[in-house]
XYZ file of C-alpha atoms in Angstrom:
771
model
C 133.666 118.892 87.104
C 131.022 120.937 85.327
C 127.828 119.058 84.680
C 125.346 121.442 83.041
C 127.557 124.235 81.631
C 128.418 122.219 78.544
C 124.926 120.985 77.924
C 122.852 121.477 74.825
C 121.061 124.809 74.791
C 117.392 124.563 75.627
C 115.249 123.830 72.646
C 118.069 122.056 70.805
C 117.217 118.477 69.917
C 119.621 116.005 68.360
C 118.826 112.760 66.598
C 119.772 109.654 68.557
C 120.853 106.231 67.470
C 117.644 104.288 67.360
C 117.166 100.589 67.735
C 116.168 98.790 64.635
C 112.525 97.865 64.799
C 111.771 94.202 64.971
C 109.873 93.048 61.936
C 106.506 91.672 62.912
C 105.576 88.219 61.784
C 102.141 87.723 60.369
C 99.908 85.095 61.912
C 100.718 81.704 60.577
C 104.294 82.731 59.845
C 107.541 81.542 61.430
C 107.922 82.406 65.142
C 111.186 82.825 66.995
C 110.701 79.856 69.288
C 113.753 80.482 71.455
C 112.748 84.092 72.216
C 109.227 83.028 73.127
C 110.528 80.253 75.374
C 112.895 82.574 77.241
C 110.090 85.098 77.667
C 107.793 82.419 78.989
C 110.335 81.071 81.481
C 111.404 84.479 82.835
C 108.028 86.227 82.957
C 106.292 86.516 86.349
C 102.996 84.733 86.781
C 101.206 87.793 88.200
C 101.701 91.561 87.801
C 99.471 93.975 89.752
C 99.616 97.602 88.591
C 98.913 100.541 90.880
C 99.204 104.287 90.361
C 102.527 104.719 92.140
C 103.873 101.181 92.347
C 103.714 97.786 90.727
C 103.566 94.430 92.536
C 105.465 91.360 91.338
C 105.728 89.430 94.602
C 107.535 92.484 96.007
C 106.215 96.028 95.640
C 108.293 98.117 93.223
C 108.346 101.921 92.968
C 110.538 103.606 90.375
C 112.069 106.996 91.176
C 113.396 108.979 88.203
C 115.976 111.788 88.230
C 114.568 114.843 86.452
C 117.186 117.445 87.361
C 120.893 117.351 88.231
C 123.392 119.588 90.054
C 125.400 122.174 88.136
C 128.800 120.916 89.336
C 129.774 117.341 90.146
C 132.919 115.457 91.158
C 134.053 111.989 90.012
C 132.130 109.216 91.716
C 129.472 111.574 93.057
C 126.781 108.904 92.582
C 128.679 106.560 94.927
C 126.644 108.028 97.770
C 123.522 106.530 96.213
C 124.798 102.966 96.091
C 126.171 103.242 99.636
C 122.630 103.188 101.000
C 121.977 99.884 102.762
C 118.479 99.554 101.273
C 116.679 97.180 98.920
C 116.802 98.866 95.518
C 118.191 98.572 91.987
C 119.850 101.471 90.197
C 119.779 101.761 86.415
C 121.668 104.267 84.259
C 121.017 104.473 80.506
C 123.736 106.190 78.466
C 123.359 106.607 74.699
C 125.724 108.421 72.279
C 124.770 111.104 69.780
C 125.991 111.030 66.170
C 129.019 113.365 65.990
C 128.256 114.535 62.455
C 124.667 115.444 63.286
C 125.743 117.088 66.534
C 128.243 119.386 64.791
C 125.794 120.333 62.058
C 122.975 121.200 64.447
C 125.290 123.055 66.851
C 126.532 125.214 63.952
C 122.937 125.959 62.968
C 122.093 126.808 66.596
C 125.100 129.173 66.868
C 123.991 131.035 63.717
C 120.491 131.390 65.146
C 121.836 132.698 68.472
C 124.078 135.207 66.689
C 121.080 136.489 64.724
C 119.083 136.909 67.954
C 121.961 138.753 69.650
C 122.496 141.052 66.638
C 118.804 141.795 66.358
C 118.476 142.795 70.021
C 121.556 145.047 69.833
C 120.359 146.687 66.587
C 117.057 147.531 68.235
C 118.889 149.056 71.189
C 117.462 146.526 73.639
C 119.288 145.016 76.608
C 120.653 141.566 75.723
C 119.695 139.012 78.421
C 122.701 137.455 80.222
C 121.049 134.048 79.818
C 121.229 134.328 76.014
C 124.882 135.428 76.142
C 125.777 132.492 78.432
C 123.901 130.066 76.204
C 125.800 131.325 73.164
C 129.168 130.941 74.953
C 128.242 127.431 76.143
C 127.243 126.359 72.666
C 130.472 127.661 71.108
C 132.567 125.943 73.824
C 130.701 122.713 73.285
C 131.143 122.834 69.514
C 134.860 123.542 69.889
C 135.337 120.649 72.326
C 133.519 118.224 70.023
C 135.475 119.375 66.957
C 138.755 118.956 68.878
C 137.769 115.431 69.836
C 137.986 116.137 73.578
C 134.273 115.678 74.154
C 131.382 113.650 72.804
C 127.682 114.026 73.438
C 125.490 111.530 75.279
C 122.067 111.332 76.841
C 121.671 109.870 80.305
C 118.685 108.561 82.263
C 118.833 107.608 85.943
C 116.172 105.429 87.596
C 116.028 103.779 91.011
C 113.706 100.818 91.735
C 112.774 100.848 95.436
C 111.546 97.432 96.626
C 109.738 96.051 99.685
C 107.387 93.241 100.661
C 104.740 95.621 102.049
C 103.593 99.148 101.292
C 104.598 100.577 104.649
C 108.194 99.519 104.158
C 108.060 100.688 100.541
C 107.051 104.194 101.675
C 109.934 104.239 104.138
C 112.483 103.082 101.531
C 111.138 105.594 98.982
C 111.420 108.474 101.453
C 115.022 107.590 102.317
C 116.046 107.276 98.658
C 114.424 110.575 97.697
C 116.086 112.291 100.654
C 119.493 110.963 99.607
C 118.915 112.065 95.987
C 117.924 115.551 97.151
C 121.029 115.746 99.342
C 123.251 115.441 96.257
C 121.117 117.960 94.292
C 119.171 115.434 92.191
C 115.482 116.186 91.857
C 113.531 112.917 92.308
C 110.183 112.203 90.668
C 107.880 109.173 90.854
C 106.367 108.677 87.358
C 102.754 107.991 88.352
C 100.564 105.931 85.989
C 103.736 104.809 84.177
C 105.060 102.155 86.581
C 104.971 99.334 84.041
C 107.110 101.316 81.581
C 109.282 102.521 84.448
C 109.969 98.982 85.671
C 110.950 97.921 82.154
C 113.320 100.882 82.060
C 115.119 99.580 85.161
C 115.457 95.972 84.022
C 118.846 94.991 82.516
C 117.458 94.753 78.972
C 118.591 98.168 77.632
C 115.064 99.404 77.062
C 114.472 102.936 78.368
C 110.716 103.357 77.911
C 110.380 106.454 80.120
C 112.897 108.570 78.165
C 113.471 111.022 81.024
C 116.852 112.054 79.650
C 119.544 114.658 80.145
C 122.193 115.668 77.572
C 125.739 115.479 78.939
C 129.308 115.284 77.660
C 131.737 112.396 77.931
C 133.601 114.020 80.850
C 130.330 114.354 82.759
C 129.417 110.753 81.894
C 132.675 109.508 83.376
C 131.913 111.322 86.629
C 128.570 109.541 86.910
C 129.873 106.004 87.348
C 129.029 105.166 90.965
C 132.031 102.912 91.552
C 134.730 105.389 92.515
C 136.325 102.937 94.949
C 137.541 99.490 94.015
C 135.358 97.442 96.310
C 134.442 94.040 95.061
C 136.931 91.330 94.232
C 135.400 88.243 92.666
C 137.943 85.417 92.834
C 135.864 82.262 92.423
C 137.897 80.402 95.049
C 138.323 83.323 97.438
C 137.168 83.933 100.984
C 135.385 86.843 102.608
C 138.082 89.099 104.081
C 135.758 91.838 105.333
C 133.353 94.567 104.240
C 134.171 97.897 102.643
C 134.071 100.464 105.422
C 132.571 103.057 103.087
C 129.803 101.190 101.237
C 129.569 97.834 103.067
C 130.331 95.829 99.912
C 131.939 92.446 100.705
C 135.644 92.022 99.881
C 136.295 88.518 98.551
C 139.920 87.685 97.798
C 141.904 84.552 97.072
C 145.474 85.201 98.305
C 146.715 82.239 96.249
C 145.607 83.986 93.045
C 147.766 87.055 93.699
C 151.426 87.466 92.715
C 152.298 85.666 95.946
C 150.049 84.248 98.679
C 151.906 85.707 101.685
C 150.079 87.942 104.175
C 151.531 90.509 106.579
C 149.393 91.661 109.509
C 150.504 94.750 111.418
C 148.721 96.182 114.417
C 149.093 97.331 117.967
C 148.258 95.075 120.910
C 144.486 94.730 121.205
C 143.916 95.902 117.636
C 142.264 92.657 116.522
C 145.164 90.816 114.858
C 144.404 87.346 116.259
C 140.652 87.765 115.745
C 141.135 88.711 112.095
C 143.509 85.835 111.372
C 141.347 83.255 113.157
C 138.440 84.287 110.974
C 140.610 84.061 107.857
C 141.903 80.611 108.899
C 138.411 79.229 109.523
C 137.236 80.309 106.101
C 140.352 79.024 104.340
C 140.044 75.695 106.179
C 136.459 75.329 104.939
C 137.839 75.816 101.419
C 140.092 72.766 101.873
C 143.317 74.596 102.753
C 145.673 72.946 105.299
C 146.541 75.081 108.320
C 149.662 75.148 110.538
C 150.065 77.692 113.347
C 153.050 78.681 115.468
C 151.220 79.817 118.598
C 153.352 81.532 121.296
C 150.402 82.243 123.645
C 148.104 79.221 123.011
C 145.498 81.581 121.530
C 144.479 79.175 118.761
C 143.905 76.028 120.853
C 140.105 76.372 121.009
C 139.897 77.064 117.278
C 141.927 73.936 116.493
C 139.829 71.856 118.880
C 136.606 73.058 117.230
C 137.776 71.767 113.857
C 139.122 68.501 115.323
C 142.670 69.566 114.613
C 145.822 68.668 116.499
C 147.641 70.734 119.108
C 151.327 69.869 119.492
C 152.566 71.157 122.837
C 156.273 71.895 122.921
C 157.627 72.519 126.409
C 160.414 71.333 128.728
C 158.126 68.544 130.024
C 156.589 67.492 126.678
C 157.530 64.605 124.392
C 157.411 66.650 121.176
C 160.593 68.321 119.997
C 162.570 69.180 116.863
C 166.284 68.482 116.607
C 168.018 71.588 115.182
C 170.457 69.337 113.267
C 167.711 67.268 111.616
C 168.101 67.752 107.848
C 164.330 67.416 107.396
C 164.871 66.364 103.814
C 166.950 69.424 102.912
C 170.324 69.339 101.109
C 173.214 69.616 103.550
C 174.420 72.993 102.230
C 170.940 74.475 102.587
C 170.668 73.087 106.119
C 173.974 74.702 107.099
C 172.657 78.105 106.023
C 169.530 77.722 108.119
C 171.625 76.515 111.085
C 173.685 79.716 111.017
C 170.443 81.723 111.072
C 169.155 79.466 113.886
C 172.262 80.077 116.023
C 171.846 83.811 115.533
C 168.434 83.455 117.215
C 169.749 81.045 119.843
C 173.000 82.847 120.717
C 172.238 86.437 119.753
C 174.430 88.616 117.556
C 177.505 86.761 116.239
C 180.781 88.415 115.369
C 183.080 87.307 112.572
C 185.117 84.955 114.793
C 182.064 83.269 116.285
C 180.565 82.679 112.839
C 183.816 81.111 111.604
C 184.023 78.740 114.581
C 180.394 77.729 114.242
C 180.775 77.135 110.524
C 183.743 74.782 111.031
C 182.147 73.065 114.044
C 178.900 72.374 112.162
C 180.860 70.737 109.333
C 182.873 68.517 111.672
C 179.792 67.613 113.735
C 177.990 66.324 110.658
C 181.105 64.520 109.443
C 181.442 62.666 112.759
C 177.827 61.529 112.332
C 178.706 60.199 108.884
C 176.797 62.914 107.008
C 178.712 64.426 104.093
C 177.931 66.163 100.810
C 177.037 62.746 99.393
C 173.194 62.628 99.326
C 173.302 58.926 100.232
C 174.453 59.899 103.754
C 171.674 62.394 104.430
C 169.293 59.751 105.773
C 171.656 58.836 108.635
C 170.839 59.697 112.245
C 171.715 63.389 112.655
C 173.847 64.785 115.488
C 172.382 66.807 118.383
C 173.352 70.065 120.093
C 175.597 68.279 122.588
C 177.712 66.955 119.712
C 178.332 70.503 118.540
C 179.144 71.535 122.110
C 181.731 68.741 122.336
C 183.389 69.986 119.140
C 183.666 73.600 120.320
C 184.618 72.927 123.968
C 188.273 71.979 123.206
C 188.723 75.327 121.446
C 188.168 77.116 124.760
C 191.552 75.778 125.892
C 193.380 77.331 122.954
C 196.213 79.718 123.750
C 195.144 81.982 120.876
C 192.775 84.678 122.028
C 191.234 84.936 118.559
C 190.024 81.332 119.030
C 189.606 81.185 122.805
C 187.300 84.181 123.276
C 184.616 83.421 120.588
C 184.675 79.701 121.478
C 184.146 80.433 125.187
C 181.285 82.824 124.341
C 179.530 80.131 122.258
C 180.049 77.401 124.886
C 178.717 79.574 127.702
C 175.563 80.363 125.731
C 175.064 76.725 124.688
C 175.143 75.440 128.285
C 171.526 76.395 128.880
C 170.493 74.181 125.945
C 172.688 71.234 126.979
C 172.516 71.173 130.785
C 170.091 73.947 131.759
C 166.321 74.650 131.577
C 166.245 74.324 127.774
C 168.073 70.998 127.570
C 164.970 69.365 126.038
C 166.282 70.694 122.693
C 169.215 68.301 123.011
C 167.480 65.250 121.520
C 166.209 63.751 118.272
C 163.053 64.961 116.499
C 159.776 63.585 117.848
C 156.869 65.159 115.975
C 154.215 64.212 113.410
C 152.210 66.427 111.051
C 149.207 64.139 110.571
C 146.242 66.539 110.583
C 144.839 69.249 108.307
C 144.922 71.807 111.133
C 147.870 71.800 113.536
C 148.816 74.300 116.215
C 152.221 74.362 117.919
C 151.584 75.459 121.496
C 154.822 76.964 122.876
C 153.263 78.960 125.697
C 155.242 77.111 128.385
C 158.628 77.662 126.741
C 160.732 80.129 128.790
C 160.765 83.547 127.125
C 164.490 83.279 126.469
C 163.903 80.240 124.265
C 160.676 81.170 122.447
C 162.372 82.748 119.467
C 164.588 79.684 119.119
C 161.663 77.249 119.201
C 159.638 79.379 116.776
C 162.511 79.338 114.328
C 162.828 75.542 114.558
C 159.102 75.000 114.055
C 158.992 77.464 111.156
C 161.834 75.679 109.390
C 160.442 72.208 110.099
C 156.869 72.943 109.023
C 158.036 74.921 105.987
C 160.232 72.004 104.894
C 157.449 69.442 105.385
C 154.837 71.547 103.619
C 157.088 71.960 100.566
C 156.532 68.279 99.792
C 152.881 68.825 98.855
C 151.479 71.087 96.133
C 148.179 71.374 97.991
C 147.173 74.815 99.229
C 148.391 75.415 102.773
C 148.795 78.255 105.249
C 151.561 78.662 107.823
C 150.814 81.271 110.495
C 153.623 82.806 112.529
C 152.276 84.853 115.452
C 154.610 87.335 117.148
C 156.695 86.856 114.024
C 159.448 89.396 114.455
C 161.444 87.323 116.940
C 161.932 84.871 114.053
C 162.281 87.295 111.175
C 165.172 89.106 112.781
C 167.197 85.890 112.276
C 169.805 85.615 109.562
C 172.520 88.025 108.624
C 170.928 91.105 107.073
C 167.643 89.224 106.620
C 168.934 86.928 103.871
C 167.358 83.813 105.371
C 163.865 85.290 105.744
C 164.146 86.782 102.257
C 164.820 83.314 100.840
C 161.936 81.896 102.856
C 159.227 84.358 101.803
C 160.336 84.389 98.156
C 160.041 80.610 97.725
C 156.622 80.096 99.382
C 154.739 80.736 96.154
C 156.490 77.832 94.405
C 155.026 75.366 96.912
C 151.487 76.821 97.108
C 152.234 77.939 100.664
C 150.868 81.124 102.192
C 153.071 82.476 104.960
C 150.961 84.614 107.326
C 153.111 86.867 109.504
C 151.602 88.683 112.494
C 153.526 91.250 114.504
C 153.073 94.377 116.572
C 156.736 95.358 116.272
C 155.948 97.669 113.394
C 159.090 99.810 113.674
C 161.389 96.803 113.165
C 159.442 95.789 110.080
C 159.727 99.260 108.611
C 163.412 99.898 109.323
C 165.281 96.590 108.881
C 166.338 94.851 105.687
C 164.438 91.740 106.758
C 161.350 93.885 107.184
C 161.703 95.307 103.706
C 162.112 91.752 102.383
C 158.854 90.750 104.051
C 156.958 93.795 102.780
C 158.126 93.425 99.181
C 157.218 89.728 99.098
C 153.754 89.846 100.647
C 151.021 90.727 98.188
C 148.439 91.129 100.956
C 148.886 93.519 103.873
C 146.351 94.062 106.626
C 147.044 97.248 108.591
C 144.966 97.232 111.763
C 144.797 99.808 114.534
C 148.259 101.404 114.905
C 150.081 103.296 117.581
C 149.919 106.964 116.585
C 153.710 107.247 116.815
C 154.255 104.922 113.836
C 151.401 106.018 111.551
C 153.563 108.521 109.655
C 156.291 105.928 109.067
C 153.707 103.409 107.848
C 152.185 106.017 105.574
C 155.570 106.716 104.013
C 156.595 103.066 103.566
C 153.265 101.938 102.135
C 152.757 105.150 100.128
C 149.350 105.839 101.655
C 147.314 108.800 100.508
C 145.849 111.385 102.860
C 142.525 109.587 103.335
C 144.207 106.235 104.050
C 146.570 107.812 106.579
C 143.656 109.539 108.291
C 141.776 106.229 108.423
C 144.721 104.533 110.197
C 144.891 107.344 112.752
C 141.246 106.874 113.780
C 140.915 103.125 113.108
C 139.034 101.243 115.809
C 139.279 97.590 116.826
C 138.038 95.406 113.963
C 138.754 97.901 111.190
C 141.769 97.705 108.913
C 143.306 99.040 105.739
C 143.531 96.144 103.292
C 146.248 96.294 100.639
C 146.097 93.453 98.110
C 148.292 94.398 95.155
C 146.319 97.150 93.372
C 143.399 96.976 95.788
C 143.506 99.463 98.655
C 140.352 99.679 100.706
C 139.371 100.357 104.331
C 137.447 97.382 105.698
C 135.711 96.229 108.832
C 136.120 92.605 109.833
C 132.814 90.952 110.670
C 132.181 87.407 111.863
C 128.912 85.513 112.004
C 127.572 84.811 115.550
C 128.861 81.229 115.384
C 132.262 82.324 114.076
C 132.468 84.973 116.792
C 131.649 82.396 119.475
C 134.595 80.278 118.340
C 137.239 82.981 117.937
C 136.478 85.674 120.513
C 139.162 86.273 123.145
C 137.317 88.864 125.223
C 137.334 87.634 128.844
C 133.788 88.828 129.623
C 132.366 87.054 126.559
C 134.268 83.842 127.360
C 132.950 83.897 130.932
C 129.418 84.469 129.682
C 129.665 81.504 127.291
C 130.998 79.278 130.077
C 128.148 80.418 132.308
C 125.543 79.761 129.612
C 126.926 76.322 128.803
C 127.076 75.399 132.473
C 123.621 76.500 133.587
C 120.589 74.197 133.333
C 118.240 77.117 132.611
C 119.070 77.168 128.874
C 116.221 74.871 127.958
C 113.746 76.796 130.141
C 114.254 79.927 128.046
C 112.859 78.148 125.020
C 109.458 77.010 124.007
C 108.265 73.933 125.940
C 108.094 71.813 122.775
C 111.878 71.934 122.244
C 113.462 68.707 123.474
C 117.225 69.103 123.754
C 117.583 65.331 124.284
C 116.333 64.724 120.716
C 119.617 64.532 118.805
C 118.009 64.765 115.319
C 115.553 67.635 114.785
C 114.015 68.988 111.594
C 115.238 72.559 111.198
C 112.046 73.814 109.555
C 110.097 73.034 112.748
C 112.382 75.132 114.962
C 112.448 78.852 115.665
C 115.620 80.899 115.170
C 116.031 81.150 118.961
C 115.747 77.384 119.318
C 118.279 76.772 116.534
C 120.726 79.197 118.116
C 120.340 77.554 121.527
C 120.919 74.081 120.080
C 124.004 75.302 118.226
C 125.360 76.718 121.488
C 125.299 73.250 123.082
C 127.062 71.444 120.259
C 124.426 70.742 117.590
C 125.351 71.104 113.916
C 123.404 71.534 110.678
C 123.335 68.880 107.930
C 121.285 68.287 104.796
C 119.944 64.724 104.352
C 117.119 63.197 102.322
C 114.123 62.229 104.488
C 112.220 58.919 104.247
C 110.005 60.398 101.524
C 113.091 61.306 99.460
C 112.974 65.072 100.018
C 116.143 66.986 100.846
C 115.748 68.405 104.362
C 117.909 70.373 106.806
C 118.395 68.778 110.221
C 119.955 70.064 113.427
C 121.848 67.124 114.924
C 124.293 66.169 117.661
C 126.240 63.223 116.271
C 128.669 61.935 118.869
C 129.019 58.507 117.236
C 131.665 57.323 114.793
C 129.050 56.933 112.024
C 128.611 59.404 109.188
C 125.993 62.148 109.600
C 123.966 60.509 106.804
C 123.917 57.189 108.686
C 123.144 58.891 112.005
C 120.163 60.877 110.665
C 118.737 57.958 108.670
C 118.962 55.690 111.720
C 116.972 58.151 113.844
C 114.369 58.810 111.141
C 113.679 55.056 110.891
C 113.539 54.780 114.692
C 110.916 57.553 114.816
C 108.949 55.834 112.038
C 108.782 52.557 114.038
C 107.896 54.578 117.147
C 104.599 55.540 115.439
C 103.433 51.915 115.819
C 105.070 50.597 118.986
C 107.098 51.583 122.025
C 108.895 48.250 121.911
C 111.700 49.646 119.789
C 115.380 50.262 120.564
C 118.165 52.161 118.824
C 121.714 50.822 119.151
C 125.176 52.319 118.670
C 127.031 49.074 119.353
C 127.645 45.953 117.231
C 123.931 45.146 117.512
C 121.677 46.115 114.583
C 120.974 49.838 114.312
C 117.266 49.382 115.225
C 115.347 46.464 116.716
C 111.642 46.207 117.493
C 108.938 43.696 118.387
C 105.848 43.095 116.219
C 102.353 42.515 117.662
C 102.759 38.741 117.145
C 106.001 38.700 119.165
C 108.575 38.538 116.367
C 111.865 40.419 116.755
C 112.836 42.487 113.713
C 116.276 43.979 113.005
C 117.129 46.916 110.722
C 120.665 47.788 109.641
C 121.463 51.152 107.982
C 124.276 51.167 105.402
C 125.461 54.686 104.570
C 129.247 54.566 104.696
C 131.555 56.335 102.252
C 132.431 54.110 99.296
C 130.972 50.929 97.834
C 133.671 48.691 99.281
C 133.133 49.993 102.827
C 129.374 49.474 102.515
C 129.760 45.856 101.397
C 132.179 45.167 104.247
C 129.672 46.603 106.741
C 126.901 44.395 105.338
C 129.107 41.293 105.599
C 130.087 42.132 109.155
C 126.501 42.568 110.363
C 124.922 39.635 108.476
C 125.644 36.896 111.110
C 124.089 39.082 113.825
C 121.017 39.971 111.737
C 120.280 36.312 111.000
C 119.714 35.686 114.726
C 116.459 37.729 114.554
C 113.087 36.518 113.279
C 113.358 38.911 110.342
C 115.714 41.598 109.153
C 116.393 43.990 106.294
C 119.006 46.510 105.230
C 118.329 50.181 104.423
C 120.946 51.520 102.013
C 121.862 54.989 100.803
C 123.375 53.684 97.548
C 120.737 51.897 95.360
C 123.628 50.056 93.675
C 123.802 47.797 96.755
C 120.361 46.304 96.035
C 121.872 43.946 93.493
C 123.718 42.050 96.266
C 120.716 39.825 96.951
C 122.732 37.227 98.885
C 122.606 39.505 101.944
C 118.801 39.300 102.131
C 116.177 42.013 101.730
C 117.685 45.389 100.823
C 115.567 48.571 100.702
C 116.145 52.227 99.914
C 114.852 54.827 102.359
C 111.614 55.626 100.512
C 110.497 51.983 100.904
C 110.970 51.967 104.673
C 107.594 53.454 105.819
C 105.629 50.880 103.786
C 107.805 48.011 105.024
C 107.442 49.001 108.685
C 103.688 49.475 108.328
C 103.381 45.938 106.929
C 104.556 44.459 110.250
C 101.674 46.107 112.117
C 98.786 45.778 109.682
C 96.100 43.220 110.536
C 96.980 39.753 109.273
C 100.611 40.583 108.563
């Protein structure tokens, strides 16, 4: 796109739209109080002006663009905002009046014609510059008259920032180098930093007026956001960072057309790592999580968040009966059973399907379950009941009945009498936790697809009962999704998730099956979010065709490394890199060398010797502000967590704690703060985690004092705790309660009740002379 060819000829000046001057108010007149108040509240307390910078806490140096390249492409300024530096970029764009522009351009053309005619008449050589200027002016006038172009002025300023001058010089040098690399001439407006800073602020006040005339097409090329990068769903989670400009990608899958997610990638491409990170962040947003885990990869994650792991194996107590209606209508259950038997028995021909269909009906009828909904709560049949219904058919003299029946019976034997006979029983399972993982690692490979299908159906059915946001993860998903004739069952499953606020997350490395089967197409068309991780080079072209990737996206997939992915979320298509915090990485990493290193670090006693001597790892409540970053990290590695609690002086403080009691973190911290306060006066003090008072100590005159902390959740629970402890407290010479909720102070029948800010004075009174 041409940038300067359709500019105003030099020397041509056009009137601009000017801001209306504010009318001044004489002294003693009426002042705009609101404007003055806003100015007062937002103005810095100190501004220090220098020649080439201005200091307002940070040092600021404004760099102005004084010259631009001749040719530009759309989004050419994106390379400026991609710099990972501390700076603000401000672009001022103001329109010219069309009428004035046309009038002055016509006048300028007449003047240029006169100059050209005069030089020719005198026999002089006409400069090429004047000819080009005349052609440019005519082209510009024609474009404006046709309505294809408008005229604007543009100013570009960059505010480099740093806390010290040395860093400021470094940032300035890097910014100027980047500007020069894209043919922008940078200039620091010395002695004008105050005006320059005002020109950068988001108040639409360009006081420097270092402008350049450009057309509307050139203006459009100057917007530095050529790539859709930043999603801003208020309830979203951080998916990753834009691979090009490092801008965070924040998306809420539940706000898209459907919340389902498809994750494709080769083995070792980072599929599990990416999903674990996504699950952690969704869980922190209050979303319930269920995981079908074929390799027990998610067990540590679930344990970290105090979730529940349900182990399903031949020797376990947990199982799902395939014939359990699970609250479904009978007709719907029959459809899912046919899909289930396709997984369990393999491909079914027409005769086998007919026999199964009839046998399922008669099996339910013998159990007293019919189309009447009143019968659906009866005890369901089991696999052996179906076997007993089909077995007599194997003795039929008709080959059309004998052969398919014998095939079904032979395949069912393994699930009735063989290694998978644990399926032949009633459902024994409970979904009573916000995060649940189904560990099926010990299921024989021949039965994994079957078990995954059962769990998927069971969890899906249970989760439909709640409208709360929830995620169901199916790892190694294709063994399940290939179930159902022509993919009809999986199509019905993925299409209905949205109605129940359920996000179905499907992870697979069998990319070819996803791309070529009808079930795969059903999954792709009903998942708004796709995460394409590192791919085998043999399938990249097929992926590119199916997902309609452009050349750059296809090239990115070919060279993608572990941890990078192409994110497709409806209209958003962006290459990302997945990045976890150190604590997140510690929880979700599956690299053997890193796991061994963590085990070694947790097991060795030298951890505390690497820190400063003053760090006491036996102190289970420590003020974060008094710790170094290394000390905080070391404490976190051995199980400490961070909480915010008000101290005894009422200030909100961050504490690093290791609460292994059943009490709330608030109660635990407050108990230890009071203990440390008593410790200032005497060593005859004890802290208790039993039915004894929380703290007991002895005064100088030999009295035993008891302190009980009340910081439970809810007024009723607090009152019950106070009633429970009162008989024990009365056995001491003196006692008092310390409560989080001041509302409890009105219950005077319990004795003396204090809030935390009264505690230091109360404790001091026991040790003052004459107390």
